[in-house]
XYZ file of C-alpha atoms in Angstrom:
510
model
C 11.548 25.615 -35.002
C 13.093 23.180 -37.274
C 15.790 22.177 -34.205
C 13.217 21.536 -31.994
C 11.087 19.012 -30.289
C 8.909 18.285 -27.636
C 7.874 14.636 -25.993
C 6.385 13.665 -22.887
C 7.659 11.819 -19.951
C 6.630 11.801 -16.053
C 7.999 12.653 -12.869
C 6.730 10.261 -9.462
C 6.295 11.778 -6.470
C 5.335 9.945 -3.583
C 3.457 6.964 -5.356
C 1.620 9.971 -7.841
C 2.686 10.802 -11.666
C 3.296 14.384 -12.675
C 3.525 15.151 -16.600
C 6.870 16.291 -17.290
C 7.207 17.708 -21.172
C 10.977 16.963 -22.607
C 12.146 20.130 -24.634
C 15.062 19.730 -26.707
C 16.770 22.268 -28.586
C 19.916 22.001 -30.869
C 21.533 25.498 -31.621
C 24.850 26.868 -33.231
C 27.839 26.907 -31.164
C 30.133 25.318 -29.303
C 29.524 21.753 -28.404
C 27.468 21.614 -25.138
C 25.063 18.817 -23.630
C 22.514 21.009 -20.887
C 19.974 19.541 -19.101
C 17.807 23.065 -17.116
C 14.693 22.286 -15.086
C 15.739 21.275 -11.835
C 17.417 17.894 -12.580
C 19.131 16.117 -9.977
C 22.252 14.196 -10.021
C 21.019 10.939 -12.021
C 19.244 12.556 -14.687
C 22.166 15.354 -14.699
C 24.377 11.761 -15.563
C 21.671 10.897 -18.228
C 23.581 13.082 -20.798
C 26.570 10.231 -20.741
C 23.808 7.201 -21.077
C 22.122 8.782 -23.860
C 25.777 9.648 -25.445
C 27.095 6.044 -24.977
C 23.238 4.041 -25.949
C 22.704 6.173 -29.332
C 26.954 5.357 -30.456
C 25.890 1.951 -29.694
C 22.815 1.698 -31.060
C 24.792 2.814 -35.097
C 22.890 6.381 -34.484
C 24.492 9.611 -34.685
C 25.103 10.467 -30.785
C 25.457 14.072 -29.394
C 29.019 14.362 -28.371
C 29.707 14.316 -32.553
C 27.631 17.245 -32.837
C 29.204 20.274 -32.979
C 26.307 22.313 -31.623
C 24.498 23.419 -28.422
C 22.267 20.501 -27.225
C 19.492 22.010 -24.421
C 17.221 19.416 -22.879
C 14.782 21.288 -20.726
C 12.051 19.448 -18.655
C 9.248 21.291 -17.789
C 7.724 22.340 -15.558
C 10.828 23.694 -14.293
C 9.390 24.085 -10.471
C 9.338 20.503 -9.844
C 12.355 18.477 -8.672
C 13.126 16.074 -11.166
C 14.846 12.813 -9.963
C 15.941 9.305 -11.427
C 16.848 8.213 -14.532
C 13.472 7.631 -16.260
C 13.877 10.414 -18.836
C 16.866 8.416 -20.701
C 13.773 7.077 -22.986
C 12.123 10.268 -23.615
C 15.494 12.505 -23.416
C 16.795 10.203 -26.636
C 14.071 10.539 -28.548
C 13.468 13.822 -28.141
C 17.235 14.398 -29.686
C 16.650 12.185 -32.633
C 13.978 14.258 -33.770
C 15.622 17.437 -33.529
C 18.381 16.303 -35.426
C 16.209 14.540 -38.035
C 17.746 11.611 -37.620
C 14.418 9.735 -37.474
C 10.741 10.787 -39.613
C 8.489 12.835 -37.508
C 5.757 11.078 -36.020
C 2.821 12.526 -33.816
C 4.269 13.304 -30.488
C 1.119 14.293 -28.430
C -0.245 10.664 -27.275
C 2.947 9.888 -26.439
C 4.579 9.053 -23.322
C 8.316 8.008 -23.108
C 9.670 6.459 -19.607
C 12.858 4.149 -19.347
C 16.281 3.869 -18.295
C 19.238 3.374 -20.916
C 22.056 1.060 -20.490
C 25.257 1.861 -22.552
C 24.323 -0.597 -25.294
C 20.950 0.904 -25.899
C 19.156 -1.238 -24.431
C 16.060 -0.449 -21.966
C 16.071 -1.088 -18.201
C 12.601 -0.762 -15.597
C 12.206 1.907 -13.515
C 9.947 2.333 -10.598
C 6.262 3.983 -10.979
C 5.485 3.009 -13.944
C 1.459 1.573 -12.914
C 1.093 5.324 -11.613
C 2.520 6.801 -14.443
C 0.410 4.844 -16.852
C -2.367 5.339 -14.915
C -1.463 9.368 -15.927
C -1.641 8.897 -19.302
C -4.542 7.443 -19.081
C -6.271 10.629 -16.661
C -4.798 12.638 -19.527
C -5.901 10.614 -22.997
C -2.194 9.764 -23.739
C -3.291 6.356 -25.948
C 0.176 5.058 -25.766
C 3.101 4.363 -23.446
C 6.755 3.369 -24.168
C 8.004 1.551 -21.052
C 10.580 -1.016 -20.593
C 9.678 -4.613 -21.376
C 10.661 -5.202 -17.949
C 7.525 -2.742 -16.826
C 5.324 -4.031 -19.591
C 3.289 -6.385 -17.913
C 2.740 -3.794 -14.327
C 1.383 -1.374 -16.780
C -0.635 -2.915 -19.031
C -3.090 -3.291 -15.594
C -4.442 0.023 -16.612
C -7.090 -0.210 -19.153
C -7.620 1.626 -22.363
C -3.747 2.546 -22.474
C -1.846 0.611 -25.218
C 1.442 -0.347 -23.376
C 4.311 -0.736 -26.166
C 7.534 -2.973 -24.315
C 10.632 -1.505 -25.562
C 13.943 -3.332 -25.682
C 16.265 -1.347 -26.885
C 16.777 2.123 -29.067
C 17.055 -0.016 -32.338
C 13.676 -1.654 -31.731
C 11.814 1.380 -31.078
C 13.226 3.640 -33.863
C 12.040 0.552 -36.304
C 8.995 0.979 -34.473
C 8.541 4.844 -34.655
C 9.294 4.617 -38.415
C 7.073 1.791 -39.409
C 9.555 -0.896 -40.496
C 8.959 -3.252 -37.717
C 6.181 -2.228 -35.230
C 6.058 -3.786 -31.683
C 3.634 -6.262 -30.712
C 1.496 -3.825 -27.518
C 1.552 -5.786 -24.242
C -1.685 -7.726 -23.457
C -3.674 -6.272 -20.624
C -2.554 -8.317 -17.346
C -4.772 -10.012 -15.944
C -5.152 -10.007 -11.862
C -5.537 -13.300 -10.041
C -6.610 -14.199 -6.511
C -4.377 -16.601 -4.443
C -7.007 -18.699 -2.761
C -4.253 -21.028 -1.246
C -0.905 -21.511 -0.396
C -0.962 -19.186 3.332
C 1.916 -19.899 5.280
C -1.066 -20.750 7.734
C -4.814 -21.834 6.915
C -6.938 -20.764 9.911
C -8.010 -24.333 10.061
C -4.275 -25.776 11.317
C -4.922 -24.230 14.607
C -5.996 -26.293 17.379
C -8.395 -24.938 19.869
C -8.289 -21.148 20.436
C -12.184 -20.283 19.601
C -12.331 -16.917 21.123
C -9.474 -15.827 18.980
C -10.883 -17.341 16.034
C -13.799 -15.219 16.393
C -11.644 -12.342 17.451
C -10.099 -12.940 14.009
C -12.918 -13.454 11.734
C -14.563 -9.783 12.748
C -11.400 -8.226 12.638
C -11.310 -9.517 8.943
C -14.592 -8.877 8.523
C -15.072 -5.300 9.553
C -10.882 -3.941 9.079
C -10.808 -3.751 12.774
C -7.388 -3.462 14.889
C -6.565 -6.440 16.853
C -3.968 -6.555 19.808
C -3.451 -10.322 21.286
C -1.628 -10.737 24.746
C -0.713 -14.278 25.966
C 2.191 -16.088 27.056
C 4.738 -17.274 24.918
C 4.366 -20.285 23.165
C 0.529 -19.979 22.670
C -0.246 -19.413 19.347
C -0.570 -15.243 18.493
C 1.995 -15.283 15.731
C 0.160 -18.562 14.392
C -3.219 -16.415 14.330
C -1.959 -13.508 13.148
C -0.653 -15.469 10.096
C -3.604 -17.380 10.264
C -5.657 -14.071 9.272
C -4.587 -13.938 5.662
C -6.530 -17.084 4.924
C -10.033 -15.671 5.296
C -9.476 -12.011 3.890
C -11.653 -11.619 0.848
C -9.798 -10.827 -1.767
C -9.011 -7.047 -3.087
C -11.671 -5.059 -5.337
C -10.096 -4.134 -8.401
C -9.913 -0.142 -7.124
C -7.812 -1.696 -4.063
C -5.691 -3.765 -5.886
C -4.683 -0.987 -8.586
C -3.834 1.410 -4.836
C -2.177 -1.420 -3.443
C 0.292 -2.328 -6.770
C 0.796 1.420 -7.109
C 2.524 1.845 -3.715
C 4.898 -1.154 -4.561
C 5.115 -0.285 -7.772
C 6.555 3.445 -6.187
C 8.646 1.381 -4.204
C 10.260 -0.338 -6.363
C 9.307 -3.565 -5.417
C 8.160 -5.495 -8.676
C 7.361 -9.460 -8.323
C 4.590 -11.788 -9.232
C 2.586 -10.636 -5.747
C 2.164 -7.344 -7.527
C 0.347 -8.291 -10.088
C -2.690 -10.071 -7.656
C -5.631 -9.573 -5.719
C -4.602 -11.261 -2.167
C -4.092 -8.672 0.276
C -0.503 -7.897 1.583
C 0.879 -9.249 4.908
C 3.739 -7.104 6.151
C 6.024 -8.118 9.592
C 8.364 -5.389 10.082
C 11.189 -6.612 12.967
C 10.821 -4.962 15.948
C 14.422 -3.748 15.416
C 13.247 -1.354 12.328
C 13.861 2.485 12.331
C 10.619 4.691 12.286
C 11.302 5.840 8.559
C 11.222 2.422 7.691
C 8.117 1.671 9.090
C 6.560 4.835 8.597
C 7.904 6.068 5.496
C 10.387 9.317 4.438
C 14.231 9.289 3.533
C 16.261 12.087 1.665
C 13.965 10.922 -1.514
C 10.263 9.924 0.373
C 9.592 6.090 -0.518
C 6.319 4.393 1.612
C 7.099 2.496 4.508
C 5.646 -0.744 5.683
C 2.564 0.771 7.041
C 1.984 1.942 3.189
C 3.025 -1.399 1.648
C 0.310 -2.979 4.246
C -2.658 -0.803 2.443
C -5.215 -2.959 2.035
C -4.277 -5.303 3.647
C -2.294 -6.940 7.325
C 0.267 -4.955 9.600
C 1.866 -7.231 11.767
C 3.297 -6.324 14.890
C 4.629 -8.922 16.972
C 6.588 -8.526 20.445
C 4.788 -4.632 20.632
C 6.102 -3.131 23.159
C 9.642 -3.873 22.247
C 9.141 -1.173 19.068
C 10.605 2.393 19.838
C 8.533 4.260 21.343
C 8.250 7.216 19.046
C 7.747 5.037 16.130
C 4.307 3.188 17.775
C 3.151 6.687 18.635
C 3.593 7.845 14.813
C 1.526 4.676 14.227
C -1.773 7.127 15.881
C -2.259 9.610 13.143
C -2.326 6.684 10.610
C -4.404 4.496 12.118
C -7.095 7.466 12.614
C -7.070 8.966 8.819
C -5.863 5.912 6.617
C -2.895 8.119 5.079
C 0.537 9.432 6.197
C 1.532 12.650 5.534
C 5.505 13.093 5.024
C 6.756 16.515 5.124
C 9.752 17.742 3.778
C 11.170 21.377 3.245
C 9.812 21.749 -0.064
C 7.037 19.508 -0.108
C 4.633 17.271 1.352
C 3.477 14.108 -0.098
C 0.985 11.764 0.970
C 0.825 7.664 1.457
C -1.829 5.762 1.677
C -1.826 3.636 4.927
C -5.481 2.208 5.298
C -4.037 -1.076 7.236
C -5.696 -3.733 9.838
C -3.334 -3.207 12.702
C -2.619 -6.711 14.107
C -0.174 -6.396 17.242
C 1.094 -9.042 19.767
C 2.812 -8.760 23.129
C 3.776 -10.393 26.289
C 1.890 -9.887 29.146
C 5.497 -8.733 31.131
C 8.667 -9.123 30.265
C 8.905 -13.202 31.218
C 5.759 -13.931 29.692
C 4.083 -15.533 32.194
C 1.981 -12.833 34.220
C -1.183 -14.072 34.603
C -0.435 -17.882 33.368
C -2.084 -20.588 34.695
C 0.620 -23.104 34.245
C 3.962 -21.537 35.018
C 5.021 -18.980 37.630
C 6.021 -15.074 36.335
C 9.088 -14.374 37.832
C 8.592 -10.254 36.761
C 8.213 -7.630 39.843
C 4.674 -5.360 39.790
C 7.124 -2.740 38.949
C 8.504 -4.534 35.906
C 5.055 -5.443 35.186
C 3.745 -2.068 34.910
C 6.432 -0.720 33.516
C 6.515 -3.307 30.256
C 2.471 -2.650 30.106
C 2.870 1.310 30.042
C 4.756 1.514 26.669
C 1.823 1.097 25.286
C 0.217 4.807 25.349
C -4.042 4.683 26.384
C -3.957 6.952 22.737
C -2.136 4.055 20.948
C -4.719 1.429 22.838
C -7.689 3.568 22.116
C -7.615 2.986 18.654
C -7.401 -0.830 18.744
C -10.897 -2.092 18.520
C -10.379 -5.853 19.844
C -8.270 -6.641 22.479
C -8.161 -10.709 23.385
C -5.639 -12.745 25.669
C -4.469 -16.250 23.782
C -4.311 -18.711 26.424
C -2.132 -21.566 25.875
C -3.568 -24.704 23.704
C -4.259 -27.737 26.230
C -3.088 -30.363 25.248
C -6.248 -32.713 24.571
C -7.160 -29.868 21.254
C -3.249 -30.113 20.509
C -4.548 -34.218 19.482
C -7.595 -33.370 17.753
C -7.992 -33.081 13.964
C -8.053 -30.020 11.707
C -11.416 -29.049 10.639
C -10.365 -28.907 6.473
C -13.761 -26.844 5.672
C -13.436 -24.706 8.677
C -11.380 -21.402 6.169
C -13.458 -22.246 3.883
C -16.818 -21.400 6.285
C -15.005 -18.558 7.716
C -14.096 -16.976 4.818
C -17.475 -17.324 3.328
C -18.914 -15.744 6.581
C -16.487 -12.570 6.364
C -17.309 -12.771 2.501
C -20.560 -12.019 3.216
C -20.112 -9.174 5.785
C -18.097 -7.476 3.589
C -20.706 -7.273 0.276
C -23.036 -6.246 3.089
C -20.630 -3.681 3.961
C -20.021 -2.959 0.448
C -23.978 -2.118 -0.557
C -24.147 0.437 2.598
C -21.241 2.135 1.552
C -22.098 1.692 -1.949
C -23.088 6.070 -2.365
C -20.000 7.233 -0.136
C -17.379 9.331 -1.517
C -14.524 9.390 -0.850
C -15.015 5.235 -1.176
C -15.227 3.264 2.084
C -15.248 -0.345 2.000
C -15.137 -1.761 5.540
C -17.083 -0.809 8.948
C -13.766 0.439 10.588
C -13.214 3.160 7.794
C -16.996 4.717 8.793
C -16.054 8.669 9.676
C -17.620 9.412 13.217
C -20.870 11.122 11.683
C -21.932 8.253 9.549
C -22.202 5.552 12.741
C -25.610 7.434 13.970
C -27.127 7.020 10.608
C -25.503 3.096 10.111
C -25.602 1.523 13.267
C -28.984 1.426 14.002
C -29.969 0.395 18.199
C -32.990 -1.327 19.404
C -34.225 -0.385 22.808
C -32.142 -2.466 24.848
C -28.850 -1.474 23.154
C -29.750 1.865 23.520
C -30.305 1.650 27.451
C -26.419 -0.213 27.125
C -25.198 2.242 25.575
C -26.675 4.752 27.780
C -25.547 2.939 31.042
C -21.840 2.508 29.681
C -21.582 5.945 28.824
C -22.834 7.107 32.055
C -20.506 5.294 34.076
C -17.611 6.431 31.691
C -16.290 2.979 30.862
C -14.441 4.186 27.229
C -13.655 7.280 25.595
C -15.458 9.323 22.955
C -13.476 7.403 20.395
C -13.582 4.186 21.940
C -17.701 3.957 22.247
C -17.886 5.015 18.413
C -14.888 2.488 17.892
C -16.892 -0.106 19.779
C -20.159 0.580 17.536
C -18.717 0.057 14.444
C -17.226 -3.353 15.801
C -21.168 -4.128 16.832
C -22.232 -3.319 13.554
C -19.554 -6.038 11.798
C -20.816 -8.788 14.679
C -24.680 -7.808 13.124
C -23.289 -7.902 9.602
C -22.107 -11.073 10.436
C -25.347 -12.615 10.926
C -26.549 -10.269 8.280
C -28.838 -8.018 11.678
C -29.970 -4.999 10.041
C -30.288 -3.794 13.671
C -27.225 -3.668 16.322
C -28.841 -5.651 19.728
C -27.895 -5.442 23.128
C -26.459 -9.081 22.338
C -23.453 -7.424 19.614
C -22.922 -4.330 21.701
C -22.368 -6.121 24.537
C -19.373 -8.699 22.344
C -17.851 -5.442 21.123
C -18.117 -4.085 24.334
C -15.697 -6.681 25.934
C -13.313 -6.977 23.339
C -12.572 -3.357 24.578
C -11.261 -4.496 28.045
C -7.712 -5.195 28.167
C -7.141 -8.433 30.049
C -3.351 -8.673 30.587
């Protein structure tokens, strides 16, 4: 076994870390350079980048070694893809060759790309794939110094930055050891919204609308004419979110992290605001490809889905929106596998009441036939609508709130308000597993037990259900909205008074 070594390295799929172990075996014979376990085309290439970074690096590179080189990565049933085994694949060489003093490979992990000068660059996954080691007791991970500072968010891991292969080997042999990254440290952006709830003028119903949506995680679907303000709100809604709880914030870097999408946002607790065009193909939205990466409903976890002009989306892609909006997660299914995203968004949608705008405006004419009218209304599916809990209509601003004054402490009192609703929120759910941390998440069989009725709301209830107003999913939609409305007076009982506000966010005026 002298010609042989073993290291460890990881293998993403979807926004999860898999353990790969890097086997490398040098035998007599012919020279050869293998890599067996189901490699795919960039880590097939990784034999040249490891070649090219060890010459230039002064070390002893395979292609001068007149024997059989066999990299195996295992276990061999899993697809391996990318180049994040350069790291592991190098080292893994140098110690079967003896080219550098043995060292204790088992709480190890190697990930990194090589350039052709040796040097180290990022790779994408690396939160989840310290988050692995971690799961597994691996105390430290060699990453990048590009990735250093996404994983060094997991605890109890000692993250080592790596710059290039001279820097580690002086490491690995104890002439010049690298400084371990200092744990990052999250931080909540309590400013600096494109829009503070308190710059818009007027619009009180949709201000409420708005602060129990944030409060509670509830869908929100605004109809007005164009020019009133919905895009404004919608924007607006950022600036009272609370900000993430550390378990959210380490879900919601992963899934950028997975997508490759590394800048000082990751590494925060503000919740993530995503405006897709309505132009953009389902995968995009939805998530998939050849080689699955999330979509924006994924990047959105946690956090905002924005929607604007709705009905002008493809139809197939808002009715893929359903099964996401219902479980939290999207499941994307391929011919060998299926992985899972996380998608546990606040859908916030707005539209045009008809294709004009105007249908239903008080100040200027619609110029739109009933037919068009009905037609532009019915690409929304009753399925699709069913799961939105509030839907308002924006009316324009009149002019004498356009000349008032912004309220400065009015985001301030808001947020507090949601704040509070969601610890409230937060002590209910406190015992629930799998976690829940907002009304809207409640599973069906939980809202008997939560949202308790007094007499009158029960003889509301009773009377709505007997006339068949809403669905089955709409009246336990419509409790959980009452139950946010009593959180946010901090009710311990649901009264005829919140039913009866949730009840009428449930009619579509259009």
């Amino acid at each position: 076994m002298e010609h042989f070594s073993k290291v460890y390295s990881a293998e993403l799929e979807g926004i999860e870390a898999k353990l790969i172990e890097v086997e490398t075996d040098i035998n007599v014979g012919l020279h050869s350079f293998t890599i067996v376990g189901l490699a795919d085309k960039a880590l097939n290439e990784a034999k040249e980048r490891v070649n090219a970074a060890l010459k230039n690096s002064h070390i002893k590179p395979p292609n001068r070694e007149n024997r059989r080189i066999t990299i195996n990565l295992a276990p061999a049933d899993i697809k391996k893809a990318g180049s994040q085994y350069d790291l592991a694949i190098a080292v893994g060489y140098l110690l079967a060759t003896k080219q550098i003093k043995e060292f204790e490979t088992g709480d190890k992990m190697f990930v990194g790309e090589l350039s052709l000068d040796g040097k180290l660059r990022s790779v994408n996954g690396v939160l989840a794939i310290a988050r692995l080691a971690k799961g597994l007791g691996i105390r430290y991970v060699f990453v990048p110094s590009g990735n250093a500072r996404e994983a060094a968010i997991v605890k109890n891991v000692t993250v080592i930055p790596v710059v290039d292969m001279v820097g580690l080997i002086d490491h690995l042999e104890g002439r010049k050891p690298i400084e371990a990254q200092e744990p990052t440290e999250l931080l909540w952006n309590t400013g600096g919204y494109s829009t503070d709830i308190s710059e818009i003028k007027g619009q009180a119903n949709a201000k409420r609308a708005l602060m129990i949506a944030a409060a509670g995680g509830h869908n929100l679907l605004m109809s007005g004419s164009p020019g009133a303000g919905k895009t404004m709100l919608a924007q607006a809604l950022v600036s009272i979110l609370p900000p993430l709880a550390m378990n959210e914030a380490i879900e919601v870097m992963q899934v950028y992290s997975a997508a490759g999408i590394a800048n000082g946002d990751v590494f925060s607790m503000t919740r993530p605001f995503r405006a897709p065009h309505h132009s953009a193909s389902p995968v995009s939205v939805i998530g998939g490809g050849a080689n699955p990466r999330p979509g924006e409903i994924s990047l959105a976890h946690r956090g905002i889905l924005f929607l604007d002009e709705l009905p002008e989306f493809r139809r197939d892609l808002l009715e893929s929106l359903r099964q996401p909006l219902e479980n939290g997660d999207v499941c994307i299914a391929r011919a060998k596998s299926v992985l899972k995203f996380p998608a546990r968004f606040t859908l916030v949608a707005a539209m045009n009441p008809c294709p004009c705008g105007y249908y239903g405006d008080d100040e200027k004419a619609c110029h739109c036939g009933a037919h068009e009218v009905t037609r532009y209304q019915r690409k929304l599916s009753g399925p699709l609508l069913d799961r939105i809990d509030i839907q308002i209509k924006v009316p324009r601003v009149k002019v004498a709130d356009l000349a008032k004054e912004k309220a400065s402490d009015e985001s301030d009192a808001v947020r507090e308000q949601v704040l509070c609703a969601r610890l409230i929120q937060s002590r209910r759910f406190a015992d629930i597993t799998p976690k829940i941390y907002t009304n809207a998440e409640m599973p069906s069989k939980l809202v008997d037990t939560v949202v308790q009725l007094d007499d009158n709301g029960k003889k509301f209830v009773k009377q709505m259900l007997e006339k068949s107003f809403i669905s089955a999913r709409g009246y336990y939609r419509m409790l959980k909205t009452a139950r946010t409305i009593a959180d946010l007076e901090s009710a311990e009982t649901v009264t005829n008074e919140h039913l009866s506000e949730a009840f009428q966010y449930r009619i579509r005026e259009i």
